[in-house]
Coordinates of C-alpha atoms in Angstrom, one line a residue:
M929 CA -42.9 2.4 -112.1
A930 CA -46.0 4.3 -111.1
L931 CA -46.9 4.2 -107.4
A932 CA -50.2 2.6 -108.2
R933 CA -48.3 -0.4 -109.6
V934 CA -46.0 -0.8 -106.7
F935 CA -47.0 -3.5 -104.2
F936 CA -46.2 -3.8 -100.5
R937 CA -46.2 -7.4 -99.1
L938 CA -46.6 -7.7 -95.4
H939 CA -45.5 -11.3 -95.0
G940 CA -48.2 -12.5 -97.2
Y941 CA -50.7 -9.6 -97.3
L942 CA -50.4 -8.0 -100.8
R943 CA -51.9 -4.6 -101.2
P944 CA -51.1 -1.5 -103.3
I945 CA -48.9 1.2 -101.8
S946 CA -50.6 4.5 -101.7
K947 CA -48.7 7.8 -102.1
T948 CA -48.9 8.2 -98.4
Q949 CA -47.4 4.8 -97.7
A950 CA -44.6 5.0 -100.3
P951 CA -42.1 7.0 -98.1
L952 CA -42.2 4.2 -95.5
V953 CA -40.8 1.5 -97.8
S954 CA -37.1 1.6 -97.6
R955 CA -36.1 -1.6 -99.3
L956 CA -38.0 -4.4 -101.0
I957 CA -36.0 -6.9 -103.1
R958 CA -37.9 -9.5 -105.1
T959 CA -36.4 -12.2 -107.4
Q960 CA -38.1 -14.2 -110.1
N961 CA -38.5 -16.9 -107.4
E962 CA -40.4 -14.5 -105.1
A963 CA -37.6 -14.1 -102.6
R964 CA -38.4 -11.1 -100.4
Y965 CA -36.2 -9.0 -98.2
W966 CA -38.4 -6.6 -96.3
Q967 CA -37.2 -3.8 -94.1
C968 CA -39.3 -0.7 -93.3
T969 CA -38.5 2.5 -91.6
A970 CA -40.8 5.3 -90.6
A971 CA -38.2 8.0 -91.4
P972 CA -40.2 10.3 -93.7
Q973 CA -38.9 11.9 -96.9
S974 CA -41.3 14.9 -96.5
T975 CA -41.1 17.3 -93.6
S976 CA -44.7 18.6 -94.0
C977 CA -46.5 18.2 -90.7
H978 CA -50.2 18.7 -89.7
W979 CA -51.6 18.0 -86.2
Q980 CA -55.0 18.1 -84.5
L981 CA -56.0 17.8 -80.9
Q982 CA -58.8 15.3 -80.6
E983 CA -60.8 14.3 -77.5
E984 CA -58.7 11.3 -76.6
C985 CA -55.6 11.6 -78.7
L986 CA -53.3 13.8 -80.8
E987 CA -53.6 13.2 -84.6
L988 CA -50.3 13.8 -86.3
S989 CA -49.7 13.7 -90.1
Y990 CA -46.0 13.7 -91.0
G991 CA -44.1 12.4 -94.0
G992 CA -47.3 10.9 -95.5
L993 CA -48.1 8.9 -92.3
V994 CA -51.2 9.7 -90.3
M995 CA -50.6 8.7 -86.6
H996 CA -52.6 8.9 -83.4
F997 CA -51.0 9.3 -80.0
D998 CA -52.9 8.8 -76.7
Y999 CA -52.2 11.7 -74.3
V1000 CA -51.2 9.4 -71.5
W1001 CA -48.7 7.7 -73.9
L1002 CA -47.3 11.1 -74.8
R1003 CA -46.8 12.0 -71.2
D1004 CA -45.4 8.5 -70.3
H1005 CA -42.8 8.5 -73.0
C1006 CA -41.4 12.0 -72.3
R1007 CA -37.6 12.0 -72.9
S1008 CA -36.8 14.9 -70.6
A1009 CA -34.0 14.5 -68.1
S1010 CA -36.5 14.3 -65.2
C1011 CA -38.6 11.6 -66.9
Y1012 CA -35.9 9.5 -68.7
N1013 CA -32.4 8.5 -67.9
S1014 CA -30.5 8.8 -71.2
K1015 CA -27.4 7.1 -69.7
T1016 CA -29.2 3.9 -68.7
N1017 CA -32.0 4.2 -71.3
Q1018 CA -34.5 3.7 -68.5
R1019 CA -37.7 5.5 -67.5
N1020 CA -37.5 7.7 -64.4
L1021 CA -41.2 8.8 -64.5
D1022 CA -43.6 6.8 -62.3
T1023 CA -46.4 6.2 -64.8
S1024 CA -48.9 5.5 -62.0
H1025 CA -48.6 9.2 -61.1
V1026 CA -49.8 10.3 -64.6
E1027 CA -53.5 11.4 -64.6
L1028 CA -55.3 9.0 -67.0
N1029 CA -57.4 11.8 -68.3
I1030 CA -54.4 14.1 -68.9
C1031 CA -54.5 16.5 -71.9
P1032 CA -51.8 19.0 -72.9
A1033 CA -52.4 22.7 -72.1
N1034 CA -50.4 23.9 -75.0
T1035 CA -49.1 22.3 -78.3
R1036 CA -46.8 23.5 -81.0
V1037 CA -44.8 22.1 -83.8
D1038 CA -41.7 23.3 -85.7
D1039 CA -39.9 21.7 -88.7
E1040 CA -38.5 18.8 -86.6
N1041 CA -40.2 18.7 -83.2
L1042 CA -43.4 18.5 -81.3
F1043 CA -43.7 20.4 -78.1
L1044 CA -46.3 19.7 -75.4
T1045 CA -46.9 21.7 -72.3
W1046 CA -48.8 19.8 -69.6
P1047 CA -51.1 21.3 -67.0
D1048 CA -48.3 21.2 -64.3
G1049 CA -46.0 23.2 -66.6
H1050 CA -43.8 20.3 -67.6
V1051 CA -42.7 20.5 -71.3
T1052 CA -42.2 17.4 -73.4
K1053 CA -40.3 17.6 -76.7
Y1054 CA -40.5 14.9 -79.3
N1055 CA -38.6 14.6 -82.6
L1056 CA -41.1 14.1 -85.3
S1057 CA -39.1 11.3 -87.0
W1058 CA -38.8 9.5 -83.6
L1059 CA -42.6 9.7 -83.3
A1060 CA -43.1 8.3 -86.8
Q1061 CA -40.7 5.4 -86.1
N1062 CA -42.3 4.6 -82.8
S1063 CA -46.0 5.1 -83.6
Y1064 CA -48.4 2.2 -83.8
E1065 CA -49.0 3.1 -87.5
G1066 CA -45.3 3.1 -88.2
Q1067 CA -44.7 -0.2 -86.5
K1068 CA -47.7 -1.8 -88.3
Q1069 CA -45.9 -1.2 -91.6
S1070 CA -42.5 -2.3 -90.3
A1071 CA -40.7 -5.6 -89.8
M1072 CA -39.3 -6.5 -86.4
Q1073 CA -36.5 -8.4 -88.2
P1074 CA -35.6 -8.2 -91.9
R1075 CA -35.7 -11.6 -93.6
I1076 CA -35.6 -13.4 -96.9
I1077 CA -38.0 -16.3 -97.0
W1078 CA -36.8 -19.1 -99.2
N1079 CA -37.3 -22.4 -101.0
S1080 CA -34.4 -24.5 -102.2
D1081 CA -34.0 -22.5 -105.5
I1082 CA -34.0 -19.1 -103.8
Y1083 CA -31.4 -20.2 -101.3
A1084 CA -29.2 -21.8 -103.9
N1085 CA -29.4 -18.7 -106.1
A1086 CA -28.5 -16.5 -103.2
K1087 CA -25.0 -18.2 -103.0
V1088 CA -24.6 -17.4 -99.3
S1089 CA -21.0 -17.9 -98.3
P1090 CA -20.1 -19.7 -95.1
A1091 CA -17.9 -18.1 -92.5
N1092 CA -14.3 -19.1 -92.1
W1093 CA -13.4 -20.5 -88.7
D1094 CA -10.1 -18.5 -88.3
K1095 CA -11.7 -15.2 -89.4
F1096 CA -14.9 -15.9 -87.5
M1097 CA -13.0 -16.3 -84.2
A1098 CA -10.8 -13.2 -84.7
C1099 CA -12.8 -10.7 -86.7
D1100 CA -16.0 -9.0 -85.7
D1101 CA -16.7 -8.1 -89.4
E1102 CA -16.8 -11.9 -90.2
L1103 CA -19.1 -12.4 -87.2
K1104 CA -21.4 -9.6 -88.3
K1105 CA -21.6 -11.0 -91.9
F1106 CA -22.4 -14.5 -90.4
L1107 CA -25.2 -13.1 -88.2
R1108 CA -26.6 -11.0 -91.0
N1109 CA -27.0 -14.1 -93.1
F1110 CA -28.4 -16.0 -90.1
L1111 CA -31.0 -13.4 -89.5
L1112 CA -32.0 -13.2 -93.2
Y1113 CA -32.2 -16.9 -93.9
G1114 CA -32.5 -18.6 -90.5
I1115 CA -29.5 -20.8 -91.2
A1116 CA -25.7 -20.1 -91.4
F1117 CA -22.5 -22.2 -91.6
V1118 CA -19.0 -21.9 -90.2
E1119 CA -16.4 -24.1 -92.1
G1120 CA -12.9 -25.2 -91.1
V1121 CA -13.8 -25.9 -87.4
P1122 CA -11.7 -28.6 -85.8
P1123 CA -13.9 -31.7 -85.6
T1124 CA -14.1 -31.9 -81.8
V1125 CA -16.7 -31.2 -79.2
E1126 CA -14.5 -28.6 -77.6
A1127 CA -14.0 -26.6 -80.8
T1128 CA -17.7 -26.8 -81.5
G1129 CA -18.4 -25.3 -78.1
T1130 CA -15.9 -22.5 -78.7
V1131 CA -17.4 -21.5 -82.1
T1132 CA -20.9 -21.4 -80.7
Q1133 CA -19.9 -19.2 -77.7
R1134 CA -18.6 -16.7 -80.2
V1135 CA -22.3 -16.1 -81.0
S1136 CA -24.1 -16.7 -77.8
L1137 CA -24.4 -18.4 -74.4
I1138 CA -25.1 -22.1 -74.6
R1139 CA -28.6 -23.0 -73.2
E1140 CA -28.4 -25.9 -70.9
T1141 CA -31.3 -28.3 -71.0
M1142 CA -32.0 -31.8 -69.7
Y1143 CA -29.7 -33.0 -72.5
G1144 CA -26.8 -31.0 -70.9
K1145 CA -24.9 -28.1 -72.4
M1146 CA -23.0 -29.8 -75.3
W1147 CA -24.4 -33.0 -76.5
N1148 CA -22.4 -35.7 -78.3
F1149 CA -24.2 -38.8 -79.5
T1150 CA -24.5 -41.6 -81.9
S1151 CA -27.4 -43.9 -82.9
D1152 CA -27.2 -45.9 -79.6
F1153 CA -30.7 -44.9 -78.3
S1154 CA -29.1 -43.7 -75.1
R1155 CA -32.0 -41.2 -74.8
G1156 CA -35.7 -41.8 -75.4
D1157 CA -35.8 -39.9 -78.6
T1158 CA -35.9 -41.0 -82.3
A1159 CA -32.9 -38.7 -83.0
Y1160 CA -30.8 -41.3 -81.2
T1161 CA -31.5 -43.9 -83.9
K1162 CA -30.5 -44.4 -87.6
L1163 CA -34.1 -43.8 -88.7
A1164 CA -35.1 -41.0 -91.0
L1165 CA -36.6 -38.0 -89.3
D1166 CA -39.3 -35.9 -90.9
R1167 CA -39.0 -32.1 -90.8
H1168 CA -39.7 -30.6 -87.3
T1169 CA -38.7 -28.0 -84.8
D1170 CA -36.9 -29.0 -81.7
T1171 CA -38.1 -28.7 -78.0
S1172 CA -41.7 -27.9 -79.1
Y1173 CA -42.5 -29.4 -75.7
F1174 CA -40.7 -26.5 -73.9
Q1175 CA -42.9 -23.5 -73.0
E1176 CA -40.2 -21.4 -74.7
P1177 CA -38.6 -23.6 -77.4
C1178 CA -34.9 -23.3 -77.8
G1179 CA -34.1 -20.5 -80.1
I1180 CA -31.0 -21.7 -82.0
Q1181 CA -29.7 -25.2 -82.7
V1182 CA -26.1 -26.1 -83.6
F1183 CA -25.0 -29.3 -85.4
H1184 CA -21.5 -30.6 -86.1
C1185 CA -21.0 -34.0 -87.7
L1186 CA -17.7 -35.2 -86.2
K1187 CA -17.6 -38.6 -87.9
H1188 CA -19.6 -40.6 -90.4
E1189 CA -18.4 -44.0 -91.6
G1190 CA -21.3 -45.0 -93.8
T1191 CA -24.0 -43.8 -96.2
G1192 CA -27.0 -41.5 -96.1
G1193 CA -27.7 -39.1 -93.2
R1194 CA -28.1 -35.9 -95.2
T1195 CA -29.7 -33.1 -93.2
L1196 CA -33.0 -31.6 -94.4
L1197 CA -33.8 -27.9 -93.9
V1198 CA -37.1 -26.2 -94.7
D1199 CA -38.0 -22.5 -94.2
G1200 CA -41.2 -22.7 -92.1
F1201 CA -41.8 -19.0 -92.6
Y1202 CA -41.9 -19.5 -96.4
S1203 CA -44.5 -22.3 -96.0
A1204 CA -46.5 -20.3 -93.6
D1205 CA -46.5 -17.4 -96.0
Q1206 CA -47.9 -19.7 -98.7
V1207 CA -50.7 -20.7 -96.4
L1208 CA -51.4 -17.0 -95.7
Q1209 CA -51.5 -16.1 -99.4
K1210 CA -53.7 -19.0 -100.4
T1211 CA -56.0 -19.5 -97.4
P1212 CA -55.9 -16.6 -94.8
D1213 CA -58.5 -18.3 -92.6
N1214 CA -56.3 -21.3 -92.2
F1215 CA -53.3 -19.1 -91.3
E1216 CA -55.4 -17.3 -88.7
L1217 CA -56.5 -20.6 -87.1
L1218 CA -53.0 -21.9 -86.9
A1219 CA -51.9 -18.6 -85.3
R1220 CA -54.8 -18.5 -82.8
V1221 CA -55.4 -22.0 -81.5
P1222 CA -53.0 -23.3 -78.8
I1223 CA -52.1 -27.0 -78.8
K1224 CA -49.8 -29.1 -76.5
H1225 CA -46.5 -30.8 -77.3
E1226 CA -45.2 -33.3 -74.8
Y1227 CA -42.0 -35.2 -74.2
I1228 CA -42.0 -38.2 -71.8
E1229 CA -38.7 -40.0 -71.2
N1230 CA -38.1 -43.1 -69.1
V1231 CA -34.8 -44.5 -70.3
S1232 CA -32.0 -45.6 -68.0
D1233 CA -31.5 -42.8 -65.5
H1234 CA -33.4 -40.2 -67.5
R1235 CA -36.8 -39.3 -66.2
N1236 CA -38.4 -36.3 -67.9
H1237 CA -41.9 -35.0 -68.6
M1238 CA -42.1 -31.8 -70.5
I1239 CA -45.2 -30.0 -71.8
G1240 CA -45.2 -26.9 -74.0
I1241 CA -48.4 -25.1 -75.0
G1242 CA -48.8 -22.6 -77.9
P1243 CA -50.1 -22.2 -81.4
V1244 CA -48.3 -23.7 -84.4
L1245 CA -47.7 -20.2 -85.7
N1246 CA -46.8 -17.3 -83.4
V1247 CA -47.3 -13.8 -84.9
Y1248 CA -47.0 -10.2 -83.8
P1249 CA -50.6 -9.0 -83.7
W1250 CA -49.9 -5.4 -84.9
N1251 CA -48.3 -6.5 -88.3
N1252 CA -49.1 -10.2 -88.7
E1253 CA -45.4 -11.0 -88.8
V1254 CA -44.6 -14.6 -88.0
Y1255 CA -41.9 -14.9 -85.4
M1256 CA -42.0 -18.6 -84.4
I1257 CA -43.3 -21.8 -85.8
R1258 CA -43.8 -24.7 -83.4
Y1259 CA -44.2 -27.8 -85.6
N1260 CA -43.4 -31.4 -84.5
N1261 CA -45.7 -34.2 -85.4
Y1262 CA -43.6 -36.6 -83.3
D1263 CA -44.2 -34.7 -80.0
R1264 CA -47.6 -33.2 -80.6
A1265 CA -49.7 -34.3 -77.6
V1266 CA -53.4 -35.2 -77.4
I1267 CA -55.4 -32.4 -78.9
N1268 CA -57.7 -31.4 -76.0
T1269 CA -57.4 -27.6 -76.2
I1270 CA -59.7 -27.2 -79.3
P1271 CA -63.5 -27.3 -79.2
H1272 CA -65.1 -30.1 -81.2
D1273 CA -66.6 -27.7 -83.8
V1274 CA -63.1 -26.3 -84.5
V1275 CA -61.0 -29.5 -84.5
N1276 CA -61.7 -30.5 -88.1
R1277 CA -61.0 -27.0 -89.4
W1278 CA -57.7 -27.1 -87.5
Y1279 CA -56.8 -30.4 -89.1
V1280 CA -57.5 -28.9 -92.5
A1281 CA -55.3 -25.9 -91.8
H1282 CA -52.5 -28.1 -90.3
R1283 CA -52.7 -30.4 -93.4
Q1284 CA -52.3 -27.4 -95.7
L1285 CA -49.2 -26.3 -93.8
T1286 CA -47.8 -29.8 -93.8
T1287 CA -48.3 -30.0 -97.6
E1288 CA -46.4 -26.8 -98.1
L1289 CA -43.6 -28.0 -95.8
R1290 CA -43.3 -31.3 -97.6
K1291 CA -43.1 -29.9 -101.2
P1292 CA -39.8 -31.1 -102.7
E1293 CA -39.1 -27.6 -104.0
N1294 CA -39.1 -26.3 -100.4
E1295 CA -36.5 -28.8 -99.3
L1296 CA -32.8 -27.9 -98.9
W1297 CA -30.6 -31.0 -98.4
V1298 CA -27.2 -30.6 -96.9
K1299 CA -24.5 -33.1 -96.2
L1300 CA -22.8 -32.3 -92.9
K1301 CA -19.2 -33.2 -92.7
P1302 CA -16.4 -32.8 -90.1
G1303 CA -15.4 -29.2 -89.9
K1304 CA -18.8 -27.8 -91.1
V1305 CA -20.9 -26.4 -88.3
L1306 CA -24.5 -25.6 -89.0
F1307 CA -26.5 -23.0 -87.0
I1308 CA -30.4 -23.2 -87.3
D1309 CA -33.0 -20.8 -86.2
N1310 CA -35.2 -23.3 -84.4
W1311 CA -38.1 -20.8 -84.3
R1312 CA -38.1 -20.6 -88.1
V1313 CA -36.3 -23.4 -90.0
L1314 CA -37.4 -27.0 -89.6
H1315 CA -34.8 -29.8 -89.8
G1316 CA -34.8 -33.5 -90.5
R1317 CA -32.6 -36.2 -91.9
E1318 CA -32.5 -39.2 -94.1
S1319 CA -31.8 -42.6 -92.7
F1320 CA -28.1 -43.7 -92.6
T1321 CA -25.8 -46.6 -92.2
G1322 CA -22.6 -47.0 -90.2
L1323 CA -21.2 -45.0 -87.3
R1324 CA -22.3 -41.4 -87.3
Q1325 CA -21.2 -39.1 -84.4
L1326 CA -22.9 -35.8 -84.0
C1327 CA -22.4 -33.0 -81.5
G1328 CA -24.1 -29.7 -80.9
C1329 CA -26.0 -27.6 -78.5
Y1330 CA -28.8 -25.1 -78.1
L1331 CA -28.2 -21.3 -77.8
T1332 CA -30.1 -18.7 -75.9
R1333 CA -32.1 -16.8 -78.5
D1334 CA -32.0 -13.5 -76.6
D1335 CA -28.2 -13.6 -76.5
V1336 CA -27.8 -14.3 -80.2
L1337 CA -30.0 -11.3 -81.0
N1338 CA -28.2 -9.2 -78.4
T1339 CA -24.9 -10.0 -80.2
A1340 CA -26.4 -9.0 -83.5
R1341 CA -27.7 -5.7 -82.2
S1342 CA -24.4 -4.9 -80.6
L1343 CA -22.8 -5.2 -84.0
G1344 CA -25.4 -2.8 -85.5
L1345 CA -27.8 -5.3 -87.1
Q1346 CA -31.6 -5.0 -86.9
A1347 CA -32.8 -8.0 -84.9

């Protein structure tokens, strides 16, 4: 396929790949259902290099990528032994001692490296591939985390296998496979887990530390309304993310149905990133508004001995500004507080944008329905995948917990995954 016909989709932005951009794209998988797996790297295929000293920065062209590096940045990121501790991966250099108008006294480039000599005689050496990978221009065309955004057909056709409890607990390869699926899809399952609270806690701690909240560490509940939350009833729950009323919502949620003697109660899962991408493709202005305007979510509980008042503030969509990659969706119509953070001349446009996102989230083709059963533990990326449930009858006992997001990603990276 000619390069002019190849397209590069940056989570919704569709534009042609030029010949200079083509080496940056390492993998792009698309199915007939528009499933996308996107992972970029700035490692160039070409070793040609051109550079030019400008008044405020060094312009470097390498592997088809044109990059610009501020001189203070180049001095600050020096990897020499006196400036950087390679054993601890920490900076030794005190950046406050770097002159803000610094400029290299001498510059040269060989096939693989850039050499800068500074006015005090210090020499900085950079590998050109490292610069390409860590440049703003390289990061702008890279994903922080590879993912496949999905609707129900895409996920079903992917035929993602669940992890097996025994192998999951004993084998790092099984854990790595599980985490790869979790990072790609935002959901993952472990089957064969003993239907107890204790075993559920054990399987979750294989992945991460449990995040304790006002609900405790491990929660175990039925529809007894023991807490002031609709989840503690038999009513249907619309799609939502949990703890939107936390300033930092819980990153991962775990569910395990220990017992259900009745009907109904299926779990609903919706990829919020897929719906956000649909909004971005169709109405970029609405996407921008949802990513820019902060709103409040609030949880007030006055039941029995529980007294809690939580407030979380942030936009519905959180994006990395350099590449427009969505990294968190905060969507909960139950807990959305009074809207008093939006000017009157913006409120209606915000409602229009929010309605479009809601419409996408509620499309039947975007809904994945799962019946949770004893032994089947579900892990959900609460920053990405919305969950809900249908109403049910009979006794239904559910246990679970929240996990600290940083520790989940830490486990993944320690196993060699990009996260």
